[in-house]
Short mmCIF file of C-alpha atoms in Angstrom, two decimals:
data_model
loop_
_atom_site.label_atom_id
_atom_site.label_comp_id
_atom_site.label_asym_id
_atom_site.label_seq_id
_atom_site.Cartn_x
_atom_site.Cartn_y
_atom_site.Cartn_z
CA MET A 17 -45.12 -75.63 138.49
CA ARG A 18 -46.98 -78.36 136.63
CA ILE A 19 -44.61 -81.39 137.99
CA THR A 20 -45.55 -79.52 141.68
CA ARG A 21 -49.29 -79.00 141.08
CA VAL A 22 -49.55 -83.12 140.02
CA LEU A 23 -48.11 -84.27 142.65
CA SER A 24 -49.64 -82.02 145.56
CA ALA A 25 -52.89 -83.28 144.20
CA ALA A 26 -51.86 -87.20 144.09
CA LEU A 27 -50.56 -86.71 148.10
CA LEU A 28 -54.04 -85.32 148.35
CA THR A 29 -55.86 -88.01 146.69
CA LEU A 30 -54.10 -90.44 148.60
CA GLY A 31 -54.50 -88.62 151.51
CA LEU A 32 -58.31 -88.99 151.28
CA ALA A 33 -58.08 -92.70 150.48
CA ALA A 34 -55.92 -93.50 153.66
CA GLY A 35 -58.80 -91.76 155.68
CA PRO A 36 -61.46 -94.85 155.45
CA ALA A 37 -58.28 -97.28 156.28
CA ALA A 38 -57.53 -95.04 158.79
CA ALA A 39 -61.55 -95.10 160.38
CA ASP A 40 -61.94 -98.96 159.66
CA SER A 41 -58.89 -99.49 162.12
CA SER A 42 -59.80 -97.93 164.84
CA PRO A 43 -61.12 -100.01 167.60
CA SER A 44 -64.46 -99.82 169.21
CA PRO A 45 -64.22 -99.55 173.09
CA SER A 46 -63.77 -102.50 174.91
CA ALA A 47 -66.11 -101.35 177.65
CA SER A 48 -69.32 -101.49 176.02
CA GLN A 49 -67.99 -105.06 174.26
CA ASP A 50 -67.70 -106.55 178.13
CA SER A 51 -71.19 -105.56 179.37
CA GLY A 52 -73.03 -108.81 179.25
CA ALA A 53 -70.37 -111.09 178.92
CA PRO A 54 -71.77 -115.12 178.77
CA THR A 55 -71.31 -116.61 182.63
CA GLU A 56 -71.87 -120.21 181.06
CA ALA A 57 -70.56 -122.35 178.02
CA GLY A 58 -72.66 -124.72 175.83
CA THR A 59 -72.00 -128.19 175.62
CA SER A 60 -71.92 -129.33 172.37
CA PHE A 61 -71.32 -127.38 168.63
CA ARG A 62 -75.87 -126.88 168.80
CA THR A 63 -75.38 -125.45 171.85
CA ALA A 64 -72.36 -123.74 171.96
CA THR A 65 -72.44 -119.97 173.70
CA GLU A 66 -72.02 -117.35 171.60
CA ILE A 67 -69.67 -114.40 172.39
CA GLU A 68 -67.83 -111.29 170.47
CA GLN A 69 -65.06 -110.62 170.14
CA GLY A 70 -63.14 -108.44 173.07
CA GLN A 71 -65.55 -110.12 175.39
CA THR A 72 -64.31 -112.00 178.30
CA ALA A 73 -66.75 -114.75 179.19
CA THR A 74 -66.76 -117.46 182.44
CA ALA A 75 -68.29 -120.27 182.71
CA SER A 76 -68.22 -123.16 185.78
CA ALA A 77 -67.79 -126.54 185.39
CA SER A 78 -66.62 -129.84 186.08
CA THR A 79 -63.15 -131.32 185.54
CA GLY A 80 -63.79 -133.93 182.06
CA ASP A 81 -66.94 -131.61 181.12
CA TYR A 82 -66.55 -130.43 177.40
CA LEU A 83 -67.10 -126.74 176.87
CA TYR A 84 -67.51 -125.19 173.94
CA TRP A 85 -68.12 -121.04 172.44
CA SER A 86 -68.72 -119.83 169.37
CA PHE A 87 -67.52 -116.42 167.38
CA PRO A 88 -67.92 -114.31 164.21
CA ALA A 89 -64.49 -113.76 162.49
CA ASP A 90 -64.34 -111.60 159.39
CA ALA A 91 -61.64 -111.72 156.22
CA GLY A 92 -58.57 -110.26 156.82
CA GLN A 93 -58.74 -111.12 160.93
CA ARG A 94 -55.89 -112.85 162.70
CA PRO A 95 -58.11 -114.44 166.03
CA THR A 96 -56.05 -114.91 169.16
CA VAL A 97 -58.07 -117.38 170.99
CA LYS A 98 -57.52 -117.02 175.38
CA ALA A 99 -58.38 -119.45 177.91
CA THR A 100 -57.54 -119.59 181.95
CA VAL A 101 -58.53 -122.87 183.58
CA LYS A 102 -58.68 -122.14 188.13
CA LEU A 103 -58.20 -125.71 189.03
CA PRO A 104 -59.29 -126.80 192.61
CA ASP A 105 -56.64 -126.66 195.97
CA THR A 106 -56.18 -130.24 195.54
CA HIS A 107 -55.46 -132.27 192.50
CA ALA A 108 -53.02 -134.56 190.06
CA THR A 109 -51.03 -133.51 187.39
CA GLU A 110 -53.59 -133.05 184.52
CA ALA A 111 -53.40 -131.80 180.70
CA TRP A 112 -55.77 -129.06 179.25
CA GLN A 113 -56.26 -127.55 175.90
CA ILE A 114 -58.32 -126.01 173.32
CA ASP A 115 -59.23 -126.67 169.79
CA VAL A 116 -61.09 -124.21 167.16
CA TYR A 117 -63.27 -125.36 164.50
CA ASP A 118 -64.69 -123.38 161.67
CA GLY A 119 -68.21 -123.63 160.73
CA LEU A 120 -67.80 -126.55 158.72
CA ARG A 121 -66.51 -127.84 162.04
CA ARG A 122 -63.04 -128.16 160.46
CA ARG A 123 -60.76 -128.37 163.19
CA GLN A 124 -58.12 -124.96 162.53
CA SER A 125 -54.29 -125.44 163.26
CA CYS A 126 -52.68 -122.91 165.89
CA GLN A 127 -49.85 -120.83 163.93
CA TYR A 128 -48.49 -120.45 167.24
CA GLY A 129 -49.32 -120.37 171.26
CA ALA A 130 -49.40 -123.00 173.71
CA GLN A 131 -52.58 -125.11 172.48
CA THR A 132 -52.24 -127.60 175.06
CA ARG A 133 -50.61 -127.20 178.59
CA THR A 134 -50.01 -130.01 181.59
CA ALA A 135 -51.06 -128.34 185.27
CA ALA A 136 -49.15 -129.64 187.98
CA ALA A 137 -50.42 -130.51 191.48
CA ASP A 138 -49.66 -127.75 192.88
CA ALA A 139 -50.99 -125.14 190.60
CA ALA A 140 -53.74 -122.71 190.57
CA SER A 141 -54.95 -122.51 187.46
CA VAL A 142 -53.12 -123.49 183.51
CA GLU A 143 -53.52 -120.48 180.81
CA LEU A 144 -53.78 -121.16 177.32
CA THR A 145 -53.53 -119.53 173.91
CA CYS A 146 -54.15 -120.03 170.22
CA VAL A 147 -53.42 -117.79 167.40
CA LEU A 148 -54.86 -118.91 164.18
CA ARG A 149 -54.21 -118.38 160.75
CA THR A 150 -55.35 -115.37 158.99
CA VAL A 151 -59.18 -115.32 157.91
CA ARG A 152 -59.46 -115.58 154.32
CA ALA A 153 -62.14 -114.28 152.27
CA TRP A 154 -61.65 -116.87 149.31
CA SER A 155 -60.08 -120.33 149.38
CA GLU A 156 -59.69 -122.97 146.99
CA PRO A 157 -62.43 -126.32 147.62
CA TRP A 158 -59.45 -128.25 148.21
CA ALA A 159 -57.70 -126.12 151.10
CA ASP A 160 -58.16 -125.89 154.43
CA ASP A 161 -57.77 -122.31 154.74
CA PRO A 162 -59.78 -120.45 157.72
CA LEU A 163 -62.80 -118.55 156.16
CA PRO A 164 -65.50 -115.73 157.14
CA GLY A 165 -67.94 -116.93 159.49
CA THR A 166 -68.64 -118.68 162.84
CA TYR A 167 -65.43 -120.15 164.47
CA TYR A 168 -66.35 -122.76 167.53
CA LEU A 169 -64.12 -122.80 170.84
CA ARG A 170 -63.75 -126.32 172.80
CA LEU A 171 -62.11 -126.38 176.08
CA THR A 172 -61.52 -129.75 178.15
CA ALA A 173 -58.96 -132.03 179.83
CA VAL A 174 -57.63 -134.00 177.98
CA ASP A 175 -55.28 -136.22 180.46
CA VAL A 176 -56.74 -136.29 183.62
CA PRO A 177 -56.56 -139.05 186.25
CA THR A 178 -59.89 -140.84 187.19
CA SER A 179 -59.57 -139.10 190.73
CA ASP A 180 -59.94 -135.26 189.70
CA LEU A 181 -63.17 -136.06 187.28
CA GLY A 182 -65.90 -133.92 188.92
CA LEU A 183 -63.74 -131.89 190.65
CA PRO A 184 -65.26 -128.25 189.93
CA VAL A 185 -63.34 -125.71 187.91
CA ASP A 186 -63.80 -121.98 186.48
CA ALA A 187 -63.12 -121.27 182.99
CA GLU A 188 -62.18 -117.93 181.18
CA VAL A 189 -62.08 -117.47 177.67
CA ARG A 190 -61.61 -113.96 175.62
CA VAL A 191 -60.92 -113.70 172.02
CA ASP A 192 -59.36 -111.12 170.08
CA SER A 193 -58.04 -110.24 166.40
CA LYS A 194 -55.60 -107.66 164.82
CA ASP A 195 -56.22 -106.85 161.22
CA ILE A 196 -54.08 -107.84 159.23
CA GLY A 197 -54.99 -105.77 156.17
CA GLY A 198 -53.65 -105.71 152.74
CA ALA A 199 -51.59 -107.84 152.79
CA ALA A 200 -53.87 -110.97 153.53
CA ALA A 201 -56.37 -109.10 150.66
CA VAL A 202 -57.27 -112.05 148.00
CA ASP A 203 -59.22 -111.96 144.77
CA GLY A 204 -62.22 -113.59 145.83
CA ALA A 205 -65.04 -113.64 148.14
CA LEU A 206 -67.27 -116.45 149.17
CA ALA A 207 -71.22 -115.93 148.34
CA ALA A 208 -71.55 -116.00 152.38
CA PRO A 209 -70.25 -116.09 155.24
CA LEU A 210 -69.62 -119.71 156.61
CA VAL A 211 -72.27 -119.01 159.67
CA PRO A 212 -73.82 -122.77 160.38
CA GLY A 213 -77.62 -123.57 160.25
CA ALA A 214 -80.29 -125.75 162.04
CA GLY A 215 -82.52 -126.60 159.74
CA VAL A 216 -85.83 -125.37 157.96
CA LEU A 217 -87.09 -123.64 161.04
CA SER A 218 -90.88 -122.71 158.89
CA GLN A 219 -91.91 -123.13 155.33
CA GLY A 220 -95.07 -120.70 153.90
CA ASP A 221 -96.37 -120.77 150.46
CA GLU A 222 -94.62 -121.17 147.58
CA GLU A 223 -94.12 -117.61 147.16
CA GLU A 224 -92.64 -116.89 150.53
CA SER A 225 -88.93 -117.91 150.78
CA THR A 226 -87.88 -120.60 153.62
CA LYS A 227 -86.98 -119.56 156.84
CA GLU A 228 -83.66 -121.20 158.49
CA ALA A 229 -82.77 -121.28 162.04
CA LEU A 230 -79.07 -120.23 162.62
CA LEU A 231 -77.09 -121.83 165.06
CA ALA A 232 -75.15 -118.68 165.54
CA SER A 233 -76.71 -115.13 165.03
CA LEU A 234 -73.74 -113.02 165.96
CA GLU A 235 -71.80 -111.30 163.32
CA PRO A 236 -69.10 -108.61 163.58
CA SER A 237 -70.20 -105.06 164.51
CA ASP A 238 -69.27 -103.47 160.87
CA GLY A 239 -71.10 -106.35 158.97
CA TRP A 240 -69.76 -109.57 157.37
CA SER A 241 -66.98 -108.87 154.22
CA SER A 242 -67.00 -105.51 156.05
CA GLY A 243 -63.07 -105.41 155.05
CA TRP A 244 -63.66 -105.03 151.46
CA TRP A 245 -61.27 -102.06 152.08
CA SER A 246 -57.69 -102.21 152.52
CA ASP A 247 -54.43 -100.64 152.55
CA ARG A 248 -53.66 -102.52 149.75
CA TRP A 249 -55.94 -99.89 147.44
CA VAL A 250 -53.75 -97.61 148.76
CA TRP A 251 -50.50 -99.05 147.85
CA THR A 252 -51.56 -99.66 144.53
CA ALA A 253 -53.05 -95.97 143.69
CA PHE A 254 -49.41 -94.98 145.32
CA GLY A 255 -47.70 -97.22 142.69
CA GLY A 256 -49.67 -95.78 139.60
CA VAL A 257 -49.29 -92.25 140.77
CA LEU A 258 -45.57 -92.96 141.40
CA ALA A 259 -45.24 -94.49 137.95
CA ALA A 260 -47.56 -91.48 136.27
CA LEU A 261 -44.85 -88.75 138.11
CA ALA A 262 -41.69 -91.05 136.51
CA GLY A 263 -43.17 -90.76 133.42
CA ILE A 264 -44.10 -87.25 133.49
CA GLY A 265 -40.47 -86.45 135.07
CA GLY A 266 -38.78 -88.39 132.15
CA TYR A 267 -40.82 -86.26 129.21
CA ALA A 268 -39.85 -83.14 130.84
CA LEU A 269 -36.13 -83.89 131.10
CA THR A 270 -35.63 -85.61 127.47
CA ARG A 271 -37.97 -82.97 125.33
CA GLY A 272 -35.68 -80.40 125.66
CA SER A 273 -36.81 -76.89 125.10
CA GLY A 274 -39.39 -77.28 122.40
CA ARG A 275 -37.94 -74.95 119.57
CA PRO A 276 -35.60 -76.36 117.37
CA SER A 277 -32.02 -75.04 117.44
CA ARG A 278 -31.27 -72.23 114.28
CA VAL A 279 -29.11 -73.22 111.61
CA PRO A 280 -26.89 -70.74 110.05
CA PRO A 281 -27.39 -69.70 106.90
CA GLY A 282 -24.93 -71.70 104.11
CA ALA A 283 -23.92 -74.61 106.47
#
């Protein structure tokens, strides 16, 4: 009976603990995210157009232009960047490419996906995909791991004949993320996300703090480092409960009846 009560209490505790994890992993409606999506792109890192994850941003440009967007990514997320370029009716064979940079403007490699594709002369569009590595909450200074903060998406034609330069194109980009959870958890966190600043905007008296203009103002819907809770906590607690139950069960099996056996007189 005692073991049964302990097991029931342990299962109830795990159920309560798993509740917040399930609530955090539930996706928000995409309809609200798509409202007010940008319809233009920047031409440099400093003028990159901000987009939220789940939004589909569009832009009209010319072949040969560099198009920039920026988006926030938090720890535990694995962002997937997709881009579609609608080409003019008449064009030569040309190649398009997407590159992703972090807040320090370090180029991040794609884990997999078609980062560069060549469009044939009769192709109406070209689609590109880049799946980044999982964003880590902390990393060694010498490492090139993705860290929480602002990320930049650059779209451009990398191999285009001179005759096609300046032809009108329509671009469409979208960023989605998969929450990896406790499998990507590390023992550490950054003091602040890598959000680039444009420098001092204004400075008051000595008692006032220096204000800084940010080049990127978007952040995850529930704030930075919102993924402090992960299923890693659930599995750790579950392992501790199993170890405790194993100890209680072993003690119950080896202690016997608890009373010393009677020894016959004169034995």
